[in-house]
PDB file of C-alpha atoms in Angstrom:
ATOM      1  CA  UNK U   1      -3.191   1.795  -9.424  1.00 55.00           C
ATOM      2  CA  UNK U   2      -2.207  -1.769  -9.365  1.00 64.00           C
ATOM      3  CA  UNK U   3       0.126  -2.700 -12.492  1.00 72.00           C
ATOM      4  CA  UNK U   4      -1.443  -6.364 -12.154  1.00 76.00           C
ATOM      5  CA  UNK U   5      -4.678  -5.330 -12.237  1.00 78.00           C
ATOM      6  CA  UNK U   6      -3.817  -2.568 -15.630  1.00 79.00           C
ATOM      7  CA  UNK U   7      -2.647  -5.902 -17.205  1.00 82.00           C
ATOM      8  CA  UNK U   8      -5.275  -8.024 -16.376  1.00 86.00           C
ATOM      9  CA  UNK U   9      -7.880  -5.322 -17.638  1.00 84.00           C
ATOM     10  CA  UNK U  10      -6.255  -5.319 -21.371  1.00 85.00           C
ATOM     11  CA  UNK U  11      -5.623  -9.262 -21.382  1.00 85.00           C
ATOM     12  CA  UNK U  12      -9.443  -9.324 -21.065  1.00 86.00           C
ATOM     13  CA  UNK U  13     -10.272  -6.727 -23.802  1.00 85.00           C
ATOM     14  CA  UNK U  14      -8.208  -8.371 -26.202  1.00 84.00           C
ATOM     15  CA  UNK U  15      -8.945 -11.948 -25.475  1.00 84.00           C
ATOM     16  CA  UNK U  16      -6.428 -13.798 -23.108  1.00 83.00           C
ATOM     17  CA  UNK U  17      -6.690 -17.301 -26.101  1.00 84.00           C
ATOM     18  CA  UNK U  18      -5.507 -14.727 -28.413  1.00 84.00           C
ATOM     19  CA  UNK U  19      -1.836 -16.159 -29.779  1.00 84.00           C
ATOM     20  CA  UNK U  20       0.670 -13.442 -30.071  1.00 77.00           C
ATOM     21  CA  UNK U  21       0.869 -13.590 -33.477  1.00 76.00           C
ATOM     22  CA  UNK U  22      -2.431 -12.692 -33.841  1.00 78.00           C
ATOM     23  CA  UNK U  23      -2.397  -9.335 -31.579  1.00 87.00           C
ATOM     24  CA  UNK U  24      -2.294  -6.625 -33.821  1.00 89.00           C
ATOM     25  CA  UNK U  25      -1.489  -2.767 -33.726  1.00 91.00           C
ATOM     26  CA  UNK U  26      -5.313  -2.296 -34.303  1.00 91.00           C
ATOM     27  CA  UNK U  27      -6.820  -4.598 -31.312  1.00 89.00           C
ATOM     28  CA  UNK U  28      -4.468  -2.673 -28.956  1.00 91.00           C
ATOM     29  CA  UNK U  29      -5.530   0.802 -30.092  1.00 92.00           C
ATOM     30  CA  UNK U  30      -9.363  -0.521 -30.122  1.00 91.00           C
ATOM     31  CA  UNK U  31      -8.400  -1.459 -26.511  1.00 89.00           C
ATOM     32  CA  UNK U  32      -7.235   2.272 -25.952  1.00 91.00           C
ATOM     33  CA  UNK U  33     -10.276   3.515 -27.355  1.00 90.00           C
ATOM     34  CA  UNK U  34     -12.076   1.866 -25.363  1.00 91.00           C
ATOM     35  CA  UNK U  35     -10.863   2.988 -22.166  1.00 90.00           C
ATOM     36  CA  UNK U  36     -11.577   6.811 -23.122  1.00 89.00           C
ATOM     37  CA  UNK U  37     -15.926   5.350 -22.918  1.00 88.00           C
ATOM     38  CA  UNK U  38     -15.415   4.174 -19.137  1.00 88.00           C
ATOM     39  CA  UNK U  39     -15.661   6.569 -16.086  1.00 88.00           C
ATOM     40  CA  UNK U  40     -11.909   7.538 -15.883  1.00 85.00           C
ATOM     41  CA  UNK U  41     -10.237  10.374 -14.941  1.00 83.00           C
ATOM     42  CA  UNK U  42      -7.390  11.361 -17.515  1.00 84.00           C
ATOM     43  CA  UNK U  43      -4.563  10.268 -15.518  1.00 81.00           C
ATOM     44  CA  UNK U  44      -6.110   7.104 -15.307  1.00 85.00           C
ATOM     45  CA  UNK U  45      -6.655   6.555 -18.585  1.00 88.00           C
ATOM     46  CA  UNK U  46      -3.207   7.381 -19.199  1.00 87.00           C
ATOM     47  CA  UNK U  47      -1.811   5.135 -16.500  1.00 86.00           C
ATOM     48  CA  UNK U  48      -3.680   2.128 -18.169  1.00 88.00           C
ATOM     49  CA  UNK U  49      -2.321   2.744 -21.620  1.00 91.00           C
ATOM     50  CA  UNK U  50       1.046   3.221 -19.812  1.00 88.00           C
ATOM     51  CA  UNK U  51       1.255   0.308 -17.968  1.00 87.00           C
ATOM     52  CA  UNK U  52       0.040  -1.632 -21.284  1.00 89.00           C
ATOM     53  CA  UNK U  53       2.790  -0.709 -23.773  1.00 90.00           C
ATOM     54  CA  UNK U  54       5.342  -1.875 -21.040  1.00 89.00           C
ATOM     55  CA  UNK U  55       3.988  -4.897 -20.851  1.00 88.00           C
ATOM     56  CA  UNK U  56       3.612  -4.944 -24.625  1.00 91.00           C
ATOM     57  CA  UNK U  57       7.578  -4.253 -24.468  1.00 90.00           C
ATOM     58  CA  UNK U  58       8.294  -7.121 -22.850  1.00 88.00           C
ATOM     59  CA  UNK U  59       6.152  -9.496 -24.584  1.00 88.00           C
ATOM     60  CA  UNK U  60       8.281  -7.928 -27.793  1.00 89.00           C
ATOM     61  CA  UNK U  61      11.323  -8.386 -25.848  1.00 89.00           C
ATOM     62  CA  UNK U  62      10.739 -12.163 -25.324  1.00 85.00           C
ATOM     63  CA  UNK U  63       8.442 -13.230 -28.401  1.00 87.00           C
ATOM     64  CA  UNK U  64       8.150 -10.922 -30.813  1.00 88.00           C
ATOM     65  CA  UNK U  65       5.232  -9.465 -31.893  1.00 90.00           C
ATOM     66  CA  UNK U  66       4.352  -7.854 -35.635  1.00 89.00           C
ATOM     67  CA  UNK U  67       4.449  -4.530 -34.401  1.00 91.00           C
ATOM     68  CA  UNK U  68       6.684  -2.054 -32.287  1.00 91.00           C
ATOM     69  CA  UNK U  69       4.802  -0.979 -29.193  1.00 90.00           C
ATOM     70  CA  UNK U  70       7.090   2.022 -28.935  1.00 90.00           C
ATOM     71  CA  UNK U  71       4.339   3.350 -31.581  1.00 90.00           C
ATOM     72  CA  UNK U  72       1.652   3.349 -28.495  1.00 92.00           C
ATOM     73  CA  UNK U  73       1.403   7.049 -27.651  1.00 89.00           C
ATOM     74  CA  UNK U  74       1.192   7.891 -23.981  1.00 87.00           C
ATOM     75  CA  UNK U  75      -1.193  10.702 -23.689  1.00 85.00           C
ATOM     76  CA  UNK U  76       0.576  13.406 -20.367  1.00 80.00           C
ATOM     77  CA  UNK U  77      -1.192  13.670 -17.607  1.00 70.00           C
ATOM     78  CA  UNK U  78      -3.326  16.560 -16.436  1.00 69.00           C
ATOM     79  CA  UNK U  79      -1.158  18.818 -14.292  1.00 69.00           C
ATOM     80  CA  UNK U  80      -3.019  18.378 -10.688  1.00 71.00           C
ATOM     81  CA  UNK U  81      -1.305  20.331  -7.648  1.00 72.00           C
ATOM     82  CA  UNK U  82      -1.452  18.182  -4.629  1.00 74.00           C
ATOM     83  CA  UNK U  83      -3.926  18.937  -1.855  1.00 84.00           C
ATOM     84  CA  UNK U  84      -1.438  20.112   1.104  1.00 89.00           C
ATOM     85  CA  UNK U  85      -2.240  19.004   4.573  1.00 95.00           C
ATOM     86  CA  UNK U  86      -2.579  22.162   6.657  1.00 94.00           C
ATOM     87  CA  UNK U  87      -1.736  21.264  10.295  1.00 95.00           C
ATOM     88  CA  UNK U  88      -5.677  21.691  11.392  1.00 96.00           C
ATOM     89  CA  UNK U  89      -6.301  19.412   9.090  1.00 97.00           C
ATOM     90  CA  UNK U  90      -4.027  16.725  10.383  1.00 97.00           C
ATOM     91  CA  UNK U  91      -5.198  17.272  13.339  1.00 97.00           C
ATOM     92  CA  UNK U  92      -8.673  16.620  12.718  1.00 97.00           C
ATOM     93  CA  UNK U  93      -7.838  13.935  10.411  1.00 97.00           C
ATOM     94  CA  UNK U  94      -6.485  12.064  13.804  1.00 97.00           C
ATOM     95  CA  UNK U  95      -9.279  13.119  15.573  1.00 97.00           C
ATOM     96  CA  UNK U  96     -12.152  11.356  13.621  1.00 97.00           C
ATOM     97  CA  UNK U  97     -10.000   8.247  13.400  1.00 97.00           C
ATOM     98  CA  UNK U  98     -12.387   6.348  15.601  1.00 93.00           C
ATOM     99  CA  UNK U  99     -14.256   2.876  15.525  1.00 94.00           C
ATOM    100  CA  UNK U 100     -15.865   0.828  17.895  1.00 95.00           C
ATOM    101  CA  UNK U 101     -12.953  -1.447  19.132  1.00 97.00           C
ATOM    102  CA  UNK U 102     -10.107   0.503  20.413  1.00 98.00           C
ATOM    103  CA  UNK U 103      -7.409  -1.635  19.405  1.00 98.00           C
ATOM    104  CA  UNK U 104      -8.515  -1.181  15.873  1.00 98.00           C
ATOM    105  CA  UNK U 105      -8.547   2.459  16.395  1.00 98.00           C
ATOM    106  CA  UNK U 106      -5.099   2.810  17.352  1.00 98.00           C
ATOM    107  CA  UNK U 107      -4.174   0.417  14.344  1.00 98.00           C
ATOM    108  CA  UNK U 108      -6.124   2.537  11.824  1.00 98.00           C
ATOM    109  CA  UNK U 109      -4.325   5.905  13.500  1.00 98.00           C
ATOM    110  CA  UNK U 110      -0.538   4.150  13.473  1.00 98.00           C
ATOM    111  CA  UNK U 111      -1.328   3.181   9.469  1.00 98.00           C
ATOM    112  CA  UNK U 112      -2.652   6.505   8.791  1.00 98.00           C
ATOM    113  CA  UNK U 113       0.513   8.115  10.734  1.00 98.00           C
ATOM    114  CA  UNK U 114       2.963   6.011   8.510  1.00 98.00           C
ATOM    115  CA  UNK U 115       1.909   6.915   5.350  1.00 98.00           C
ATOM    116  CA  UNK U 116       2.012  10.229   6.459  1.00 97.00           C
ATOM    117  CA  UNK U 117       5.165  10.394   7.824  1.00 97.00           C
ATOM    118  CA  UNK U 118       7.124   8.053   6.343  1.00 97.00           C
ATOM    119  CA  UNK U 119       5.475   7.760   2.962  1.00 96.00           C
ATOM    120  CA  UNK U 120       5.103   4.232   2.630  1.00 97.00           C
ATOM    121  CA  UNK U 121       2.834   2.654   0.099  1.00 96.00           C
ATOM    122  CA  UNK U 122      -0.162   0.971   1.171  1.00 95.00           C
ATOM    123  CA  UNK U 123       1.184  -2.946   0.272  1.00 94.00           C
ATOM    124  CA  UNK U 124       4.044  -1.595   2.193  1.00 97.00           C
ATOM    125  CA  UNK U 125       1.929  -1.007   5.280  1.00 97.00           C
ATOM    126  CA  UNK U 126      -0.110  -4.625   4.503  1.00 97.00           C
ATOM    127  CA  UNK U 127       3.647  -6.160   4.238  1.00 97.00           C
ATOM    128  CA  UNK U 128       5.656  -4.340   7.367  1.00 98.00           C
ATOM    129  CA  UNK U 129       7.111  -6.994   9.136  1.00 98.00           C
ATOM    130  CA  UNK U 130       7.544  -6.067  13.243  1.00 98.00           C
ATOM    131  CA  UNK U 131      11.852  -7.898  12.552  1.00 98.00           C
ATOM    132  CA  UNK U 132      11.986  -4.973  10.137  1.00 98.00           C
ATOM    133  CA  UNK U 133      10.970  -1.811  12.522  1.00 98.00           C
ATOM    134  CA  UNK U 134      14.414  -0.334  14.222  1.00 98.00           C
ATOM    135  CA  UNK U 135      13.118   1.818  17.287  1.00 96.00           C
ATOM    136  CA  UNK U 136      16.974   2.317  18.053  1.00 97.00           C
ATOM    137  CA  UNK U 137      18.120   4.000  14.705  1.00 97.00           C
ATOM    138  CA  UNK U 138      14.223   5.420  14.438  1.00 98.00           C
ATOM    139  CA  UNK U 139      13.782   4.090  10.881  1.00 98.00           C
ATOM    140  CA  UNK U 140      12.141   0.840   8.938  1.00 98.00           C
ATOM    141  CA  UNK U 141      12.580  -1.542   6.750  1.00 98.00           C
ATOM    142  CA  UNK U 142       9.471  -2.168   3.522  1.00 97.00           C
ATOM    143  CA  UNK U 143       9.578  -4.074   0.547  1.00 94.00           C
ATOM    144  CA  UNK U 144       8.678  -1.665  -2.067  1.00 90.00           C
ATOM    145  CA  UNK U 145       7.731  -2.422  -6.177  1.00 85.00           C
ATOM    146  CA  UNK U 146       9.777  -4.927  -7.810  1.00 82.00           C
ATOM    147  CA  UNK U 147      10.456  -7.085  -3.979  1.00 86.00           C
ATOM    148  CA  UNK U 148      12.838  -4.056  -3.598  1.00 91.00           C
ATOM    149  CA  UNK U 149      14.245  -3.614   0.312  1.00 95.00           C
ATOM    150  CA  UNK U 150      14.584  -0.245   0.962  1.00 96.00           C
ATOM    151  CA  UNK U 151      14.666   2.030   4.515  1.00 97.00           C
ATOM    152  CA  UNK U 152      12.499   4.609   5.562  1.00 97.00           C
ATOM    153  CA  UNK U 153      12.119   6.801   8.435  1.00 97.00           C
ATOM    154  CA  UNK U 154      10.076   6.538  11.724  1.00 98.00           C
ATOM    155  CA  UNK U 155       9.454   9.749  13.716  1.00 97.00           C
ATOM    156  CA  UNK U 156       8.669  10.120  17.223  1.00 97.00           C
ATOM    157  CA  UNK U 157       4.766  10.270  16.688  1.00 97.00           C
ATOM    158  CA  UNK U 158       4.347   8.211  14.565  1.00 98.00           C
ATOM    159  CA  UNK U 159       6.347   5.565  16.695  1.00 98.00           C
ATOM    160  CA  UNK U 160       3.832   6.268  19.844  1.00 98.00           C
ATOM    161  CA  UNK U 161       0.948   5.730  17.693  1.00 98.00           C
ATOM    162  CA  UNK U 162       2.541   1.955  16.674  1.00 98.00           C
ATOM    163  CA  UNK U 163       3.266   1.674  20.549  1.00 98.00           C
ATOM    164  CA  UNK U 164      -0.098   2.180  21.439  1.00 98.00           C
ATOM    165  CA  UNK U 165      -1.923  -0.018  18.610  1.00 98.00           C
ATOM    166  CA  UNK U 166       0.724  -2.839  19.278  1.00 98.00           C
ATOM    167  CA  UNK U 167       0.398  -2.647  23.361  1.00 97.00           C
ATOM    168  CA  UNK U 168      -3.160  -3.008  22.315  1.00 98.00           C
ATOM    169  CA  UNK U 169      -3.048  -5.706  19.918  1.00 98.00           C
ATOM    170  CA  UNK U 170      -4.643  -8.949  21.093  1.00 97.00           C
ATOM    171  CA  UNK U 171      -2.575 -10.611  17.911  1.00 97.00           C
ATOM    172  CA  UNK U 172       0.794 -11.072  18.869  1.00 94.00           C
ATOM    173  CA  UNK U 173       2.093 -14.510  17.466  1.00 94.00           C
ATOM    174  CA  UNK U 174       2.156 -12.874  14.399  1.00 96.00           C
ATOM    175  CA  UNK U 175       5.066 -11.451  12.363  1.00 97.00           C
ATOM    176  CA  UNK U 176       3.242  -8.991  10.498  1.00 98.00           C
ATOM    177  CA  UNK U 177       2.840  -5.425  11.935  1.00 98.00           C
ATOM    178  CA  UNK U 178      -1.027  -4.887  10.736  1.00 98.00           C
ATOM    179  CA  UNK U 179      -3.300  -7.604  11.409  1.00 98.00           C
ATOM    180  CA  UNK U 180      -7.146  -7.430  10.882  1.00 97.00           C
ATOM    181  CA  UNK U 181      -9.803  -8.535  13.566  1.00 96.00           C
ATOM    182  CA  UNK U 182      -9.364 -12.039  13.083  1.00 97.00           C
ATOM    183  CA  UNK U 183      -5.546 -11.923  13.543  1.00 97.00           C
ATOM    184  CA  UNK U 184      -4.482 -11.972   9.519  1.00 97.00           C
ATOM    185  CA  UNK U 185      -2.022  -9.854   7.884  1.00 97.00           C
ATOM    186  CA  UNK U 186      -4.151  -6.581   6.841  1.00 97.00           C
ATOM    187  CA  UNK U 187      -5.070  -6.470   3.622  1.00 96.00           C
ATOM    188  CA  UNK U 188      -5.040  -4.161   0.960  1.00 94.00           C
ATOM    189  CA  UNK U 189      -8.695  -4.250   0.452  1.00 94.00           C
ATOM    190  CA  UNK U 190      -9.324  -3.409   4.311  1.00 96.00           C
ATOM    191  CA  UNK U 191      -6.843  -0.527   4.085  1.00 96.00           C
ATOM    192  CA  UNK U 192      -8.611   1.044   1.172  1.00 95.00           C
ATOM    193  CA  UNK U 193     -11.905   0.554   3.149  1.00 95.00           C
ATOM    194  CA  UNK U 194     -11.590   2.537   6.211  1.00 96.00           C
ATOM    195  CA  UNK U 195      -9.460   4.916   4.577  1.00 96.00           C
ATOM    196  CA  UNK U 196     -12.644   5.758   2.226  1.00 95.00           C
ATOM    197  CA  UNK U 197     -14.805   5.112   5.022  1.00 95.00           C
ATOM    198  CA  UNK U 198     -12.615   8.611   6.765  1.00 96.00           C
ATOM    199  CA  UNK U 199     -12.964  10.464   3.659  1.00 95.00           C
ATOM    200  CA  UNK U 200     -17.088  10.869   4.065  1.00 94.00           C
ATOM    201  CA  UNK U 201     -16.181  12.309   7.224  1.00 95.00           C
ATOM    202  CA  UNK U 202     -13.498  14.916   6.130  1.00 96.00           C
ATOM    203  CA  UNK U 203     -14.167  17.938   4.435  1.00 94.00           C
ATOM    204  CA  UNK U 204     -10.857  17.420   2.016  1.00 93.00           C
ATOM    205  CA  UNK U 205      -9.527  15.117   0.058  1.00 93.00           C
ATOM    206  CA  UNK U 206      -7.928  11.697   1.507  1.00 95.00           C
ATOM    207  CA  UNK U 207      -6.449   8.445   0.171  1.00 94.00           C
ATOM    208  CA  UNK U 208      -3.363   6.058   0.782  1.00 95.00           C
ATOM    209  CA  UNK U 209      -1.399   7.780  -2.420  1.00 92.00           C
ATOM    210  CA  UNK U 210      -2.714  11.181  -1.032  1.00 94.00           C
ATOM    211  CA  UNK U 211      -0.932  10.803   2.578  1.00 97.00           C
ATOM    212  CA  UNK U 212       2.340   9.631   0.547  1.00 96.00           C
ATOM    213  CA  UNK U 213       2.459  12.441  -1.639  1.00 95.00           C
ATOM    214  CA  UNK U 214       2.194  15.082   1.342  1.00 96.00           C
ATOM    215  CA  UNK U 215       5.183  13.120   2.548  1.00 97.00           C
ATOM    216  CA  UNK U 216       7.360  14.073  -0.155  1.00 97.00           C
ATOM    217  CA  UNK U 217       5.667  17.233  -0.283  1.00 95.00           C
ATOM    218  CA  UNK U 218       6.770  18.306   3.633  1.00 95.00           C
ATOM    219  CA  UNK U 219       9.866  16.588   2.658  1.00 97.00           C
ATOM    220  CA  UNK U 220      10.951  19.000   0.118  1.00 96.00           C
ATOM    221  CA  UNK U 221       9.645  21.834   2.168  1.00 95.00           C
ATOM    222  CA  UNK U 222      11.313  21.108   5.293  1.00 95.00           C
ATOM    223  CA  UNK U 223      14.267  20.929   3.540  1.00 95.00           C
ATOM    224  CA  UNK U 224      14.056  24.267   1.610  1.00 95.00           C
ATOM    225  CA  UNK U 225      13.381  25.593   4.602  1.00 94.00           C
ATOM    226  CA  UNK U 226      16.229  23.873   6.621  1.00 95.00           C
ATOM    227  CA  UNK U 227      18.852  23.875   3.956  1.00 94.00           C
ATOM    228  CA  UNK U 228      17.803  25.881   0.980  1.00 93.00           C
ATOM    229  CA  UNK U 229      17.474  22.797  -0.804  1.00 94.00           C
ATOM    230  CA  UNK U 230      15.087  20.481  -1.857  1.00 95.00           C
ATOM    231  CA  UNK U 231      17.314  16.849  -0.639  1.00 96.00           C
ATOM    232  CA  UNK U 232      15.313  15.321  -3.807  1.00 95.00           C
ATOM    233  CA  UNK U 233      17.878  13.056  -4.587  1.00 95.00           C
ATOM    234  CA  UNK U 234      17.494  11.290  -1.262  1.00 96.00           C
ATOM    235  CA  UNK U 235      13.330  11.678  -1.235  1.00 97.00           C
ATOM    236  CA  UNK U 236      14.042   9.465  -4.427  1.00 96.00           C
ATOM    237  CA  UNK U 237      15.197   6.900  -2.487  1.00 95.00           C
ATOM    238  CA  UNK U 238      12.760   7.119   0.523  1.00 96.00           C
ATOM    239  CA  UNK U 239      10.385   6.806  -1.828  1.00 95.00           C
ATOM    240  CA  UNK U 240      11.263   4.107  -3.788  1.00 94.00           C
ATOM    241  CA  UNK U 241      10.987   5.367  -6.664  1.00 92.00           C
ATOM    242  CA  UNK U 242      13.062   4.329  -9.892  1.00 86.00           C
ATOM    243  CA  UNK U 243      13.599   7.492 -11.502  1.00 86.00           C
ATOM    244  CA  UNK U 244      14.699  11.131  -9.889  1.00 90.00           C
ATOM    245  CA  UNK U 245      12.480  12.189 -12.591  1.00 85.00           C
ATOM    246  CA  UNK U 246       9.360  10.939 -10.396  1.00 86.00           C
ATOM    247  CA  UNK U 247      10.735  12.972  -7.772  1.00 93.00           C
ATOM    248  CA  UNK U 248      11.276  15.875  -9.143  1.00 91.00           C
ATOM    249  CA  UNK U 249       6.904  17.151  -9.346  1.00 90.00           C
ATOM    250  CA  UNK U 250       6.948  17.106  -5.682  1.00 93.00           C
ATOM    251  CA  UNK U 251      10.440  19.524  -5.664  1.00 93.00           C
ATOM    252  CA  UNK U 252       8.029  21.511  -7.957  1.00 91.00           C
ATOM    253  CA  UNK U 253       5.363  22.101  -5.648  1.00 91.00           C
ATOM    254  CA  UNK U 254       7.614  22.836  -2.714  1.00 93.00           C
ATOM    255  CA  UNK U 255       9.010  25.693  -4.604  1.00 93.00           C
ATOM    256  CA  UNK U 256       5.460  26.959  -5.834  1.00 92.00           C
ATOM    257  CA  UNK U 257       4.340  26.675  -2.297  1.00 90.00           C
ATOM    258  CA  UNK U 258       7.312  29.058  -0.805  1.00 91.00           C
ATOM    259  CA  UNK U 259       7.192  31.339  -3.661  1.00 92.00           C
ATOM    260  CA  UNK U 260       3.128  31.971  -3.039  1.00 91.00           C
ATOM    261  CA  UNK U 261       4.003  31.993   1.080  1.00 89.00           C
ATOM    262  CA  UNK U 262       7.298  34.840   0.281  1.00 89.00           C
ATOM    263  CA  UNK U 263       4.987  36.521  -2.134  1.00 90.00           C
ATOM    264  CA  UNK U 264       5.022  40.141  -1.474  1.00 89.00           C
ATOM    265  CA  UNK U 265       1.979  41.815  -3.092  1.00 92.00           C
ATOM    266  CA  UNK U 266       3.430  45.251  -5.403  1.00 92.00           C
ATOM    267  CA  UNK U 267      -0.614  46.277  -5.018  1.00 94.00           C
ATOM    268  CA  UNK U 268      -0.697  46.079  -1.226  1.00 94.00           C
ATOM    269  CA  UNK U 269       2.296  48.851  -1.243  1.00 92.00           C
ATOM    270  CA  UNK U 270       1.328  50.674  -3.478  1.00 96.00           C
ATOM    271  CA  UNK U 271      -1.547  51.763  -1.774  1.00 95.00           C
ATOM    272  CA  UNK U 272       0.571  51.384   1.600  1.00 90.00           C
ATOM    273  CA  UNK U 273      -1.284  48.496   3.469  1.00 85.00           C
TER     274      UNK U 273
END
């Protein structure tokens, strides 16, 4: 969820001619109420009031205002366990990739390979600049949250699917990686279409923040495998994220994934099967 767009949702609710000294503790917990009546998911609702009392923060920070928004409570998150790519899935995922102009097809398959594999954001896919992509070393340069530069992998696949969609490319004055059929820099907005367009044809889950989190997902399970550690502290910075404390859910689900797939059922020898 866009933190521009959180902020521009409670600027509206509570009036953006309101003068600071007028926003009170009540307006902003009317706002909160309100948010529980619209046709959001729990996490959402608790993203919004999130993303509110830090911007409340700074506004306090700066101006002052006659109350403390430390005292707006953040309610947690339902606990959701991430839908885990099988590699059928991914497979088929690929496979149903397809549109009418082949370039575009191999663009939608390298974006959808990228977020995957590298766990880039979406604006990160919109922003890639071709300057920034090191086939050499195998890894990338994005601009994460924040104008933050950080680097990120690129695997073999992934860098024959952006082969193919760039040999295909009519576009190639441009210094943006992802273009759109008119030869602009891909857009957010288109990303978020075709990837919803693929979802109606899947029989699982799919979305931009979906193929990032089965990045750090494999991430932590390739390493417990590997190493008999998670490498968390490094998936931190792959992933841009600001706190290890982010992180650390996806460590969580590797280890709940190897301890159901090392499971040895007590039942099954008992009654010697």
């Amino acid at each position: 969820m866009d933190y521009q767009n959180c902020i521009m949702v409670i600027v509206k609710a509570i009036g953006p001619s309101t003068p600071l000294e007028g926003l009170s503790y009540q307006a902003v917990s009317n706002y909160i109420l309100s948010l529980y009546d619209r046709p959001l998911s729990r996490s959402s609702v608790a993203t919004y009031i999130r993303n509110a009392r830090i911007f409340l923060r700074l506004v306090h920070q700066e101006y002052g205002l006659s109350f403390d928004p430390k005292k707006i409570k953040v309610p947690k998150s339902p606990k959701k366990i991430v839908h885990f790519y099988t590699d059928a899935e991914i497979q088929y995922l690929f496979s149903c990739i397809q549109t009418s102009i082949p370039w575009i097809t191999a663009r939608n398959s390298a974006i959808i390979s990228l977020m995957l594999d590298s766990g880039i954001r979406q604006k990160e896919v919109c922003g890639l600049q071709k300057a920034n992509i090191d086939k050499e070393r195998m890894l990338m340069k994005v601009i994460g949250k924040g104008a933050k530069d950080r680097l990120v992998p690129l695997g073999y696949i992934s860098s024959l699917f952006l082969d193919d969609y760039l040999s295909q490319c009519p576009y190639e004055d441009t210094g943006y990686v992802f273009v759109d059929r008119l030869g602009h820099p891909l857009s957010g907005n288109a990303v978020r279409v075709f990837v919803n367009r693929l979802q109606k044809q899947l029989p699982f889950d799919l979305s931009s923040h979906k193929l990032r989190h089965n990045f750090a997902t494999n991430y932590c399970v390739d390493n417990l495998r590997k190493n008999g550690n998670t490498g968390v502290y490094e998936l931190s910075i792959l992933m841009g994220h600001e706190s290890i404390e982010t992180t650390k859910k996806y460590e969580h689900f590797a280890h709940e994934l190897l301890a159901v797939e090392h499971n040895h059922s007590h039942l099954d020898e008992v009654f010697h099967v």
